[in-house]
Coordinates of C-alpha atoms in Angstrom, one line a residue:
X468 CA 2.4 29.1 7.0
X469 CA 2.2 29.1 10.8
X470 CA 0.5 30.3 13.8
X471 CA 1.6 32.0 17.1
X472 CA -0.6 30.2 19.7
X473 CA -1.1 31.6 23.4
X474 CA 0.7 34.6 23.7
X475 CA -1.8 36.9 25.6
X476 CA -3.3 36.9 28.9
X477 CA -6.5 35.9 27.6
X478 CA -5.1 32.4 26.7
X479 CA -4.2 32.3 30.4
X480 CA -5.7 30.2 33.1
X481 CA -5.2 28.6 36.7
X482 CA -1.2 28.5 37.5
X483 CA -0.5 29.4 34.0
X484 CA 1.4 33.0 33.9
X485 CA 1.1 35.6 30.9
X486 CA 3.6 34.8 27.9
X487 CA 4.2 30.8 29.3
X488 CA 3.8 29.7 25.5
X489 CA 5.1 32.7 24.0
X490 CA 6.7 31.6 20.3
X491 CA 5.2 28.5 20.2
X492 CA 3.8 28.0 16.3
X493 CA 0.8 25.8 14.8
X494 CA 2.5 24.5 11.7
X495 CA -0.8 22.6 10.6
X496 CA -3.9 20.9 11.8
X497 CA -5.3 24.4 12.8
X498 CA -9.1 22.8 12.8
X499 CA -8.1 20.2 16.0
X500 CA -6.9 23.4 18.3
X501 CA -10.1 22.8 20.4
X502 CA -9.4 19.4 20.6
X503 CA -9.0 18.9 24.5
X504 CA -5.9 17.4 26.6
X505 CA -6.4 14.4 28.6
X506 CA -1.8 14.8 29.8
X507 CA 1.2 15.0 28.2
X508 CA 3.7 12.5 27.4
X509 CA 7.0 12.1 25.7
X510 CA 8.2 10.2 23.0
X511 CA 11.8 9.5 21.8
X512 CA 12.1 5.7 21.2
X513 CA 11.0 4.5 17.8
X514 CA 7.7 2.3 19.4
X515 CA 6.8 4.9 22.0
X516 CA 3.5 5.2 19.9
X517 CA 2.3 1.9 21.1
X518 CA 1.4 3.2 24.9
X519 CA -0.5 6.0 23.6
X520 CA -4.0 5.8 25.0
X521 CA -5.7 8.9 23.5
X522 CA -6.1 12.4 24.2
X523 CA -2.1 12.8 25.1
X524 CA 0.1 16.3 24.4
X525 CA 2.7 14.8 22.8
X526 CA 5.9 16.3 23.3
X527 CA 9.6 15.1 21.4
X528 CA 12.5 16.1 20.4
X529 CA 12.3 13.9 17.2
X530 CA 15.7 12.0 17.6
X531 CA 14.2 8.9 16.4
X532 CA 12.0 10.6 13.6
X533 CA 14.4 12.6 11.6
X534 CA 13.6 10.8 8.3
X535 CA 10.3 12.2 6.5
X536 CA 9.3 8.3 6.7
X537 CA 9.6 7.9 10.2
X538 CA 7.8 11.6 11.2
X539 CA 5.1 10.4 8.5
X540 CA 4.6 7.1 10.4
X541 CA 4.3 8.5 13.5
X542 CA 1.8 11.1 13.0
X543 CA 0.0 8.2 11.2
X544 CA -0.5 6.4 14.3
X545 CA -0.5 9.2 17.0
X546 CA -4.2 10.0 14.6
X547 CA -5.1 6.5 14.6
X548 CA -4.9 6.4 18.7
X549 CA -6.8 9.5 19.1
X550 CA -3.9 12.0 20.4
X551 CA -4.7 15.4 20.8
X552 CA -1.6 17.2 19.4
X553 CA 2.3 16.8 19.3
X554 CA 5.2 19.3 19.9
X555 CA 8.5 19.5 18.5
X556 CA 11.4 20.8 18.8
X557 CA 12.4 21.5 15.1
X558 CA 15.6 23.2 16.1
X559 CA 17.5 20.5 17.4
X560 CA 17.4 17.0 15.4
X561 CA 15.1 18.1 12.3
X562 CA 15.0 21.6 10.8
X563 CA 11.5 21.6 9.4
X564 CA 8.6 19.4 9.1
X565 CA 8.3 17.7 5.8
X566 CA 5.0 18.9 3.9
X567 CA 3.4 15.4 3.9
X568 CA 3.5 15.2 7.8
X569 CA 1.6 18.5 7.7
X570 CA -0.7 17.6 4.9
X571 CA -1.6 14.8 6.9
X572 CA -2.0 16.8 10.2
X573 CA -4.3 19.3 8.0
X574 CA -6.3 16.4 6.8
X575 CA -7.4 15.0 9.8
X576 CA -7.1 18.1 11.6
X577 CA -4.4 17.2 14.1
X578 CA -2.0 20.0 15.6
X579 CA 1.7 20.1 15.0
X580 CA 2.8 22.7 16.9
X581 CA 6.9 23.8 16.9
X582 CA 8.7 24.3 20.5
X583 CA 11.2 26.7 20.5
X584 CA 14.1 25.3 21.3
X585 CA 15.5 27.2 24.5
X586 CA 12.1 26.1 26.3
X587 CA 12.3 23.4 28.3
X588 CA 10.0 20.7 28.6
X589 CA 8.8 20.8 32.4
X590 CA 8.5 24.2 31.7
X591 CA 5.4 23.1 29.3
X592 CA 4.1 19.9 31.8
X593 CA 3.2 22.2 34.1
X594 CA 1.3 25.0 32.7
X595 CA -0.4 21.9 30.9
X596 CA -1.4 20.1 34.2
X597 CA -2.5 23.2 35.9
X598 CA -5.1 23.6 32.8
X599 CA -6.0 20.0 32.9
X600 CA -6.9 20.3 36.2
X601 CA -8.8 23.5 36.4
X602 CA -10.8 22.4 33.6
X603 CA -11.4 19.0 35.1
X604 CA -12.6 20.9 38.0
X605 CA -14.8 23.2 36.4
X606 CA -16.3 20.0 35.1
X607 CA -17.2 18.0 38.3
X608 CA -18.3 21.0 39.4
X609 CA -20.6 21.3 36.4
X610 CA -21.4 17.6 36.1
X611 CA -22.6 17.7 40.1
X612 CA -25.1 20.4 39.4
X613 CA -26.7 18.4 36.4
X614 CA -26.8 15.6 38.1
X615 CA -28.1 17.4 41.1
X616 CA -30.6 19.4 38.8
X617 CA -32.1 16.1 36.9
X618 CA -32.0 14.4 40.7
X619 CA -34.5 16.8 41.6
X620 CA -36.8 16.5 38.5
X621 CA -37.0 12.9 39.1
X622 CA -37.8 13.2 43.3
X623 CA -40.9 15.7 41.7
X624 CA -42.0 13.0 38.9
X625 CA -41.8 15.9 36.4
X626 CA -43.3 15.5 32.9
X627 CA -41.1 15.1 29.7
X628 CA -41.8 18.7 28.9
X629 CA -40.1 20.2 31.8
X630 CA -36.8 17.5 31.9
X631 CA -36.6 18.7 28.0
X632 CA -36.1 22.2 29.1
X633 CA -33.6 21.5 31.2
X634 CA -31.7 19.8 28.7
X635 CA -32.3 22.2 26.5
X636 CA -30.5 24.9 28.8
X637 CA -27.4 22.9 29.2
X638 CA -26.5 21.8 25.9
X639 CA -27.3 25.4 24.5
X640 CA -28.7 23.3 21.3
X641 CA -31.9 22.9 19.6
X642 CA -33.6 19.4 20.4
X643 CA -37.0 17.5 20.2
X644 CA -38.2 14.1 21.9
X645 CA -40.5 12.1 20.6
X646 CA -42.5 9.9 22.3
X647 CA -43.3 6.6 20.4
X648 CA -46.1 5.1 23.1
X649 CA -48.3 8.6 22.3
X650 CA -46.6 9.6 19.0
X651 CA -46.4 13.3 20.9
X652 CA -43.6 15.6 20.2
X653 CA -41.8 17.9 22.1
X654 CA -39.9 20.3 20.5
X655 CA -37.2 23.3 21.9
X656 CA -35.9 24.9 18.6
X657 CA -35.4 28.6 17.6
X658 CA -35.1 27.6 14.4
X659 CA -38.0 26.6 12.1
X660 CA -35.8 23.6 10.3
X661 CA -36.2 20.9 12.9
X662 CA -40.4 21.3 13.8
X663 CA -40.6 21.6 10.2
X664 CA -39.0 17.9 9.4
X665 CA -40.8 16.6 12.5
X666 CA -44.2 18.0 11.0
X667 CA -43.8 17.0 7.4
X668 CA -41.2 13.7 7.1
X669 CA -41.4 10.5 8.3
X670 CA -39.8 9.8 11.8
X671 CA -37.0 7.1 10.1
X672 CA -36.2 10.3 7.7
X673 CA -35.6 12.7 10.1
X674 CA -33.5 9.9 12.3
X675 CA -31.4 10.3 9.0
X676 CA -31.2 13.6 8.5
X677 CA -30.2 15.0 12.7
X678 CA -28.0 13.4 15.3
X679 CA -30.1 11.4 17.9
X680 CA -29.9 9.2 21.1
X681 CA -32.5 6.3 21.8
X682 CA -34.1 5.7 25.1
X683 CA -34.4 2.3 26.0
X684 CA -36.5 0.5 28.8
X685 CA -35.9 -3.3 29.6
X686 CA -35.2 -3.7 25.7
X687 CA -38.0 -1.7 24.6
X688 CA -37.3 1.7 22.3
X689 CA -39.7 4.4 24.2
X690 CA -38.3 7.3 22.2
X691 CA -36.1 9.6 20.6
X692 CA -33.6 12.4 21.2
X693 CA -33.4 14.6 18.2
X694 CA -31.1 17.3 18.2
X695 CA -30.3 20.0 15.5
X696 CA -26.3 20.0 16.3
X697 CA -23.3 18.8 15.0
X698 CA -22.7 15.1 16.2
X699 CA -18.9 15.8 17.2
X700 CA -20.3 18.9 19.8
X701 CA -23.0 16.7 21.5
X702 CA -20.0 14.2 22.0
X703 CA -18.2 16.6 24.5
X704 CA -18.0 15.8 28.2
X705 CA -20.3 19.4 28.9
X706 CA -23.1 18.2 26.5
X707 CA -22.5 14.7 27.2
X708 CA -23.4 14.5 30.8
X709 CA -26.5 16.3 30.8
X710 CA -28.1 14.1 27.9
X711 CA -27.3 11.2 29.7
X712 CA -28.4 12.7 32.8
X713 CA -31.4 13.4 30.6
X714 CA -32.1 9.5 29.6
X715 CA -31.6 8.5 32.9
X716 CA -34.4 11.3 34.3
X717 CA -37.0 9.8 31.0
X718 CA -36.4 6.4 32.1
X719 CA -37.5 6.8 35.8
X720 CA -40.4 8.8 34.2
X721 CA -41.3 5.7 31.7
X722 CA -41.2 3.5 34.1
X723 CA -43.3 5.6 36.6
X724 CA -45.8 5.9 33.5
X725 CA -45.4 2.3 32.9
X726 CA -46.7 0.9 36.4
X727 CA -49.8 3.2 35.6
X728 CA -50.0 2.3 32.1
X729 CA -50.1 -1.1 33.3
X730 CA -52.7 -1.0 35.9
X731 CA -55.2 1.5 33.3
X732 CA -54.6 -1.1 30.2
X733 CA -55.5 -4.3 32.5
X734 CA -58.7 -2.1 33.6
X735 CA -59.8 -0.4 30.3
X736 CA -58.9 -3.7 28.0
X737 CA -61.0 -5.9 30.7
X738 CA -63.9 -3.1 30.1
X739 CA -63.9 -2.7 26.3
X740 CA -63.6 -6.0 25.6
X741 CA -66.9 -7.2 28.5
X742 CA -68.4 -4.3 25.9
X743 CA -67.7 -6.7 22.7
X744 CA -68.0 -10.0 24.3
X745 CA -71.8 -8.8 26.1
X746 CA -70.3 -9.1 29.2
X747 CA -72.4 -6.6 30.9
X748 CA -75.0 -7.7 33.9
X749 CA -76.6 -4.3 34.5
X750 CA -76.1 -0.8 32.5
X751 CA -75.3 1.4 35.3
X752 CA -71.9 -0.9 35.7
X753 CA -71.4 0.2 32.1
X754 CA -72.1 4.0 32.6
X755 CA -69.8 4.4 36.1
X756 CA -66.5 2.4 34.1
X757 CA -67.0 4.4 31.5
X758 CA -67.3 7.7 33.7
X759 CA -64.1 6.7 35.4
X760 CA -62.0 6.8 31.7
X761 CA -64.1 10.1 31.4
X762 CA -65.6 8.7 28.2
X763 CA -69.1 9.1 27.2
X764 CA -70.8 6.4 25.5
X765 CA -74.2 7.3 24.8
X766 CA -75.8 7.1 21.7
X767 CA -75.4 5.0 18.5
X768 CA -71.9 3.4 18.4
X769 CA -69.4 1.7 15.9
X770 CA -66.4 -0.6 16.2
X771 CA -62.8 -0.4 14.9
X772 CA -60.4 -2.9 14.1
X773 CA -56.9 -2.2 13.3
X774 CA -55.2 -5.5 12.8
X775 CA -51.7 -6.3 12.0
X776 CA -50.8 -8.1 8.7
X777 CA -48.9 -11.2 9.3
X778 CA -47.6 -10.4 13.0
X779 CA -48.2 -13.7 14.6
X780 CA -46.2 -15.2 11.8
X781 CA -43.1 -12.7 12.1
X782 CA -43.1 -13.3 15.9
X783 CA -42.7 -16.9 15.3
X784 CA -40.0 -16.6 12.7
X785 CA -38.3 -14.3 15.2
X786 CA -38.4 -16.9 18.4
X787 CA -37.6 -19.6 16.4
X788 CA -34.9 -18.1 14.7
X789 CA -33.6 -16.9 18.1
X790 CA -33.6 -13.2 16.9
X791 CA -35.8 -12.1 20.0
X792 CA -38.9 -10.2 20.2
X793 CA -38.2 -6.9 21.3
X794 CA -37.9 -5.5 17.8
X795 CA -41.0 -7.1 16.9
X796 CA -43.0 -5.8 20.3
X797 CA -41.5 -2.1 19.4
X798 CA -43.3 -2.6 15.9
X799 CA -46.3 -3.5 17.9
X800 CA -46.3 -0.6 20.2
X801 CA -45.8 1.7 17.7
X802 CA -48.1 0.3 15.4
X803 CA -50.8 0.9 18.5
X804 CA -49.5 4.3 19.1
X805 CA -49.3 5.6 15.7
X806 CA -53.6 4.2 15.6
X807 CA -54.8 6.0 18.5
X808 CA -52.9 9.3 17.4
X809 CA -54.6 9.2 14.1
X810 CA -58.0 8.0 15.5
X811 CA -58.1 10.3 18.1
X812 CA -58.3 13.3 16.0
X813 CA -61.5 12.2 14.7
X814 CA -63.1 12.3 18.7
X815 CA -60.5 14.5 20.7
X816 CA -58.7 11.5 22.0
X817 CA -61.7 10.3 24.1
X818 CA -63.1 7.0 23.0
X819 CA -62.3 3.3 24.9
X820 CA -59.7 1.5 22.9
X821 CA -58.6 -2.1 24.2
X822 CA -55.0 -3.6 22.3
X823 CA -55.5 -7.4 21.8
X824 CA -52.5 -9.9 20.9
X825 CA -52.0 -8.3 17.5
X826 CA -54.8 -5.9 16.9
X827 CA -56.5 -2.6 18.7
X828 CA -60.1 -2.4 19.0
X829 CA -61.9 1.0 19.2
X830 CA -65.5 1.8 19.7
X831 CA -66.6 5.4 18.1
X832 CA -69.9 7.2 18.6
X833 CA -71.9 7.1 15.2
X834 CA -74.5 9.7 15.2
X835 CA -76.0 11.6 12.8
X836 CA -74.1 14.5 12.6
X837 CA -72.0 15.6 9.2
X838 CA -74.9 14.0 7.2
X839 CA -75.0 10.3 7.3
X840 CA -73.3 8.7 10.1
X841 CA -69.4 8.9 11.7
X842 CA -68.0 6.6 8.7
X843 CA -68.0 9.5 6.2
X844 CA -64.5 10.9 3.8
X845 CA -63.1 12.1 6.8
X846 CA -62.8 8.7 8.2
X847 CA -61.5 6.9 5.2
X848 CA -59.2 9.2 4.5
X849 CA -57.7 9.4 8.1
X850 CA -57.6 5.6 7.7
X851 CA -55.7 5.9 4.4
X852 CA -53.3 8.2 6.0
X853 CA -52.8 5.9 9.1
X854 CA -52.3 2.8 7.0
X855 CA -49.5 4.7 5.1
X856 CA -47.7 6.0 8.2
X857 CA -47.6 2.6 9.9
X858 CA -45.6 0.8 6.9
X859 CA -43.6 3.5 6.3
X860 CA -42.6 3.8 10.3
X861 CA -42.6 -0.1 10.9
X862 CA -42.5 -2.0 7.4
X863 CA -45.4 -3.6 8.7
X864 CA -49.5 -3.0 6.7
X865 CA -52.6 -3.4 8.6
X866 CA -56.2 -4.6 7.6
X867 CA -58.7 -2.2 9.3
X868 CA -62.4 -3.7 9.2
X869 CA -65.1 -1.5 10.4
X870 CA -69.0 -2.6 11.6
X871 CA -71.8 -0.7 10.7
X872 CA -73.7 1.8 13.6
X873 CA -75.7 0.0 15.8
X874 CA -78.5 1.7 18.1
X875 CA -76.2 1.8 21.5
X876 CA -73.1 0.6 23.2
X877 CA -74.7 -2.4 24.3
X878 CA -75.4 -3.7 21.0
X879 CA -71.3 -3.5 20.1
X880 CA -70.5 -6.8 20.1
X881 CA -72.5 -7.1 16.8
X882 CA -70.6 -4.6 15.4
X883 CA -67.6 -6.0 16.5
X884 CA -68.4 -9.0 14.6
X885 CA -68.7 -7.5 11.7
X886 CA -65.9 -5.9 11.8
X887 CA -63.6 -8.6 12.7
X888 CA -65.7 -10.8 9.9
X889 CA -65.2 -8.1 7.2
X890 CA -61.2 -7.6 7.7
X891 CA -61.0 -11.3 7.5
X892 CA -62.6 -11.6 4.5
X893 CA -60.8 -9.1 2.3
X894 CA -57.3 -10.2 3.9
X895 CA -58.4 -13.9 2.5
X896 CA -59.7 -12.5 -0.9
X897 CA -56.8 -9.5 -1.0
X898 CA -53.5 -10.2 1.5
X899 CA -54.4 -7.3 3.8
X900 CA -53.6 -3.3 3.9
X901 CA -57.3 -3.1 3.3
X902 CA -60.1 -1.0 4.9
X903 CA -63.0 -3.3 4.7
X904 CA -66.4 -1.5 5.8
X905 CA -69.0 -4.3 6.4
X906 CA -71.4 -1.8 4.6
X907 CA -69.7 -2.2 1.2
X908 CA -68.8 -5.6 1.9
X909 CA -71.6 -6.9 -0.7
X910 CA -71.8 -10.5 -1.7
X911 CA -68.5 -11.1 0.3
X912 CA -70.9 -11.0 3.7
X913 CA -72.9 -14.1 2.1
X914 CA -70.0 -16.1 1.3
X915 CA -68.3 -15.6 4.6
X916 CA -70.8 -18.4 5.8
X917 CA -69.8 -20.9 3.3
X918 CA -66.4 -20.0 2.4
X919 CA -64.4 -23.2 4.0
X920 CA -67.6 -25.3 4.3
X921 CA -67.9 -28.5 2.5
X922 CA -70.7 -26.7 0.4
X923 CA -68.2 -24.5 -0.6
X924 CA -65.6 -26.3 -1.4
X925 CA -68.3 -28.5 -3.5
X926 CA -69.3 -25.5 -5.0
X927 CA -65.9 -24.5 -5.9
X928 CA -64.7 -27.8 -7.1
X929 CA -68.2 -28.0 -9.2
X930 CA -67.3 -24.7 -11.3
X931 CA -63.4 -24.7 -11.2
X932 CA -62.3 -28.0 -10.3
X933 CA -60.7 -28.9 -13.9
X934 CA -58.5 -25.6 -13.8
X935 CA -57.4 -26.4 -10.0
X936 CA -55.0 -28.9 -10.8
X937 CA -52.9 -27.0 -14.1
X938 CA -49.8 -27.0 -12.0
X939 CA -48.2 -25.1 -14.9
X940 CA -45.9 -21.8 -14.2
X941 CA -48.4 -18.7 -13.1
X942 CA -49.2 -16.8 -15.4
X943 CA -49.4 -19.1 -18.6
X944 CA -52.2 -21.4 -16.2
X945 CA -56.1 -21.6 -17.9
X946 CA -56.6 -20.7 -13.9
X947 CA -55.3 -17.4 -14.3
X948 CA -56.9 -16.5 -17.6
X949 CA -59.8 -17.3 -16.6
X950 CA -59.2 -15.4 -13.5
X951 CA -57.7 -12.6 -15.6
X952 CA -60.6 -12.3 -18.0
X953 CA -63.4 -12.0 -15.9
X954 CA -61.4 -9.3 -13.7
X955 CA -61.4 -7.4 -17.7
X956 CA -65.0 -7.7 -17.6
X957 CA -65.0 -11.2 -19.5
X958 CA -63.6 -8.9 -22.4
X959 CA -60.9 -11.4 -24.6
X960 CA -59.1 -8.4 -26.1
X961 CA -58.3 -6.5 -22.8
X962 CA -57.8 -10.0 -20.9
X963 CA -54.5 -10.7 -23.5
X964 CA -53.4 -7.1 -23.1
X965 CA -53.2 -7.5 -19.4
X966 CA -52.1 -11.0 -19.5
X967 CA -49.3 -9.7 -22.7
X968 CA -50.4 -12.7 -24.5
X969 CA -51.3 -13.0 -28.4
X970 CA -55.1 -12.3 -29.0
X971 CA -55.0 -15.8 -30.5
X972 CA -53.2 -17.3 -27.7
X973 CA -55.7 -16.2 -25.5
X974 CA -58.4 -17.6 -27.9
X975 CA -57.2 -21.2 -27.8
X976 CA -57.3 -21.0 -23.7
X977 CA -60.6 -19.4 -23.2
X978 CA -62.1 -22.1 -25.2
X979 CA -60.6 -25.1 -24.0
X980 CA -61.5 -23.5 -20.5
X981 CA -65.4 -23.2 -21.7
X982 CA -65.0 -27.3 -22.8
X983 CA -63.1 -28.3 -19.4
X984 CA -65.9 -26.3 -17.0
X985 CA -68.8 -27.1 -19.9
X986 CA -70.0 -23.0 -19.5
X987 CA -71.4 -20.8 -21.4
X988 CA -70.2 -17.6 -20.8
X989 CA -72.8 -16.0 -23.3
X990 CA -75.3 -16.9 -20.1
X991 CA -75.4 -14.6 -16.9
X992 CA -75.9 -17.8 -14.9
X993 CA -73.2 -19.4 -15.7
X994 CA -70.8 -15.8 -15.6
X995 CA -72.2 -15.5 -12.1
X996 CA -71.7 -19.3 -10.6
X997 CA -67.8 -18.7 -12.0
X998 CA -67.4 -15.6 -10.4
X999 CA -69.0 -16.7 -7.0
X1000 CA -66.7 -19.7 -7.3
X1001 CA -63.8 -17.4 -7.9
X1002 CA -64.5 -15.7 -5.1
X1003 CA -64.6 -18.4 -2.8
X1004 CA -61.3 -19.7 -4.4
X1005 CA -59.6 -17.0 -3.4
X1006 CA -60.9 -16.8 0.6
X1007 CA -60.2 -20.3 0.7
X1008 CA -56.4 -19.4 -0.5
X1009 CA -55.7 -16.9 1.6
X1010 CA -57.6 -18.7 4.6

């Protein structure tokens, strides 16, 4: 099977005249035929493969390839160095191509194409060359007008939106940029498939599932390029140039945005955190900083910590393992960006919000409205959902502690405290990826005095020193069955289901426990001096 290949005037351009390539045949690799031609070359010595650098029209009589072992071995390495096609005169030294050569050419889609033989080679440069060149000057011609086009965007300090446009009506593709500092899409698609993975998977999913380019500021990943193309077409000079024309346009915009981020953070961070710290002399300083972040703090507040499991640890593994922080900060300022998206639905985006070393503070308004304060369902379960899309997104959890109303913003750094109390209490007693509201914190806020004291330690030792010491593998220690069976509600039966331990196993341990601690568990004092001493066992572990 074979093809007759430019024939026509249509397959005519620049110097090269109607019926140039008439009788030329494809005899396989049909699927490369758009592949494009860098120059031509010839080959007739048996190395002449080894100066190939890519992109070459390979032309050759195939004097030193008549075997089928020597024509295999070439086309071999003509794909492996990225030519564009070869031409052969089958007439003359071979009198067909062997149908492994063209198998081969079919597999990785690279054109064999048969010369006739009374056509001479210069006759074929030539017509080549004149293409080359009117294509590469339809291309500078083209790649001065993006650039001048992008040039332009950035001398107006245009907004993503409009640079995304742009790109959009060069490439001729669908594509979407997200913005990882505000979590804010921007989406050009005619087709529903790509805002529908953007509104319904997670980012690192659809980063799977469509090609995309990174943009990258000083080491920091700002965002992404998502496009809803085949990879191979976004790699071709006339899509290639305007996305990195593109990058370079969102980097001048990032770092425009980044002088003013700057500047705002330094300014609103300072404010919020004189707010916390009661570091305001009079309240009409409070009321004309606020007025210039266009936030309105009147009436019964509440604070919000979102705190980051286990970063100051990571970032020290990472510096002393010389692995750099940038991947770490990225985590960080996604973390921060993914909290105020989610928060800010809950107030239309307008509440102050200062970012400490690894945590973000924010301070809601806590009226009365929806029937019993701003810490309702709706909150929780926006917290829930946050918490979920931060450790799927960055592989990192977060303990979110929340203070109870107080009467105005002035009062804040109370519930600040409480707050930053709560989340460190049930990270001590839990690990973290916790909401802890100091309103349901119960008996925890009593023991958050103690816990670490020397009267809690006493008190600790007193009711579980005996068991503290059973160095014994976990699981099989009196420690955890004690530990076990008051979390079954002191209940011997379910305490060896859950520990998977023989009823009269379990038995044995519980009573040599009662002789070591010299309890009674049959008395609710002695139940609740365990249990408080459990407690504090725990906070002082995870402390």
């Amino acid at each position: 099977m074979h093809k007759e290949i430019l024939s026509d005037d249509d397959n005519c351009a620049g110097n090269v005249g109607p019926g140039v390539f008439q009788g030329f045949h494809v005899l396989a690799g049909f699927g490369g035929l758009d592949r494009e031609i860098s120059t031509t070359t010839f080959i007739e010595a048996p190395d002449s493969w080894k100066w190939i650098r890519g992109g070459e029209c390979v032309l050759t009589l195939a004097y030193a390839f008549q075997t089928e072992e020597q024509l295999l071995a070439l086309v071999r390495e003509l794909i492996e160095r990225q030519a564009t096609c070869i031409g052969i005169k089958t007439e003359r030294y071979i009198k067909q191509v062997p149908q492994s050569v063209l198998d081969l050419a079919d597999q990785h889609k690279f054109p064999i194409i048969d010369i006739p033989i009374s056509v001479p080679f210069a006759a074929i440069i030539h017509p080549v060359q004149s293409l080359i060149i009117h294509d590469q000057a339809r291309l500078l011609k083209y790649s001065e007008k993006v650039r001048h086009t992008f040039f332009g965007l950035s001398v107006r300090a245009a907004e993503i939106e409009e640079i995304m446009q742009v790109l959009c009506e060069f490439t001729h593709v669908d594509l979407a940029f997200v913005d990882l500092a505000t979590d804010r899409k921007y989406i050009f698609s005619d087709s529903p498939q790509l805002p529908a993975a953007l509104d319904t998977l997670p980012l690192k999913d659809v980063l799977n599932l469509y090609p995309h380019e990174d943009v990258m500021l000083n080491g920091r990943l700002l965002g992404h390029l998502i496009f809803d193309a085949d990879a191979e077409k976004l790699k071709d000079r006339w899509s290639e140039i305007p996305i990195n024309q593109a990058k370079g346009a969102l980097l001048l915009y990032f770092q425009r945005r980044e002088v003013r981020h700057q500047v705002e953070s330094r300014y609103r961070n300072e404010f919020v955190q004189d707010l916390i710290t009661r570091n305001i002399r009079m309240e009409q300083e409070a009321w004309n900083r606020a007025k210039s972040f266009n936030w309105n703090l009147e009436g019964p507040q509440r604070v919000v910590i979102v705190d980051i499991d286990n970063y100051k640890s990571c970032l020290t593994r990472a510096i002393s393992g010389g692995q750099g922080v940038n991947a770490i900060e990225n985590s960080k300022s996604r973390i921060y960006a993914i909290a105020r998206s989610f928060l800010a639905r809950l107030n239309g985006g307008k509440y102050p919000y200062a970012e400490m070393s690894d945590s973000i503070v924010f301070i809601f308004p806590s009226g009365d409205e929806n029937g019993g304060g701003f810490f309702n369902d709706l909150l929780r379960r926006t917290l829930v959902d946050m918490m979920k899309v931060i450790q799927t997104e960055t592989g990192f959890t977060v303990t979110v502690g929340v203070g109870d109303p107080c009467n105005n913003v002035f009062d804040c750094p109370e519930s600040y405290r409480q707050a930053q109390q709560g989340l460190e209490l049930l990270r001590r007693s839990t690990g973290g990826n916790v909401i802890a509201s100091w309103s349901e914190m119960g008996v925890y806020k009593l023991l958050y005095g103690v816990a670490g004291t020397s009267e809690g330690c006493s008190f600790m030792e007193r009711y579980l020193g005996p068991l503290l010491s059973d160095e014994r593998p976990a699981g099989a220690t009196l420690l955890d069955t004690l530990q076990t069976t008051v979390s079954c509600n002191w209940n011997l039966k379910d305490a060896a289901m859950a520990m998977d331990v023989h009823y009269n196993t379990l038995k044995y341990r519980w009573r040599k426990i009662c002789d070591l601690l010299g309890i009674d568990p049959s008395k609710s004092g002695d139940r609740l001096n365990v249990m408080i001493a459990l407690k504090l066992y725990r906070m002082h572990k995870k402390a």
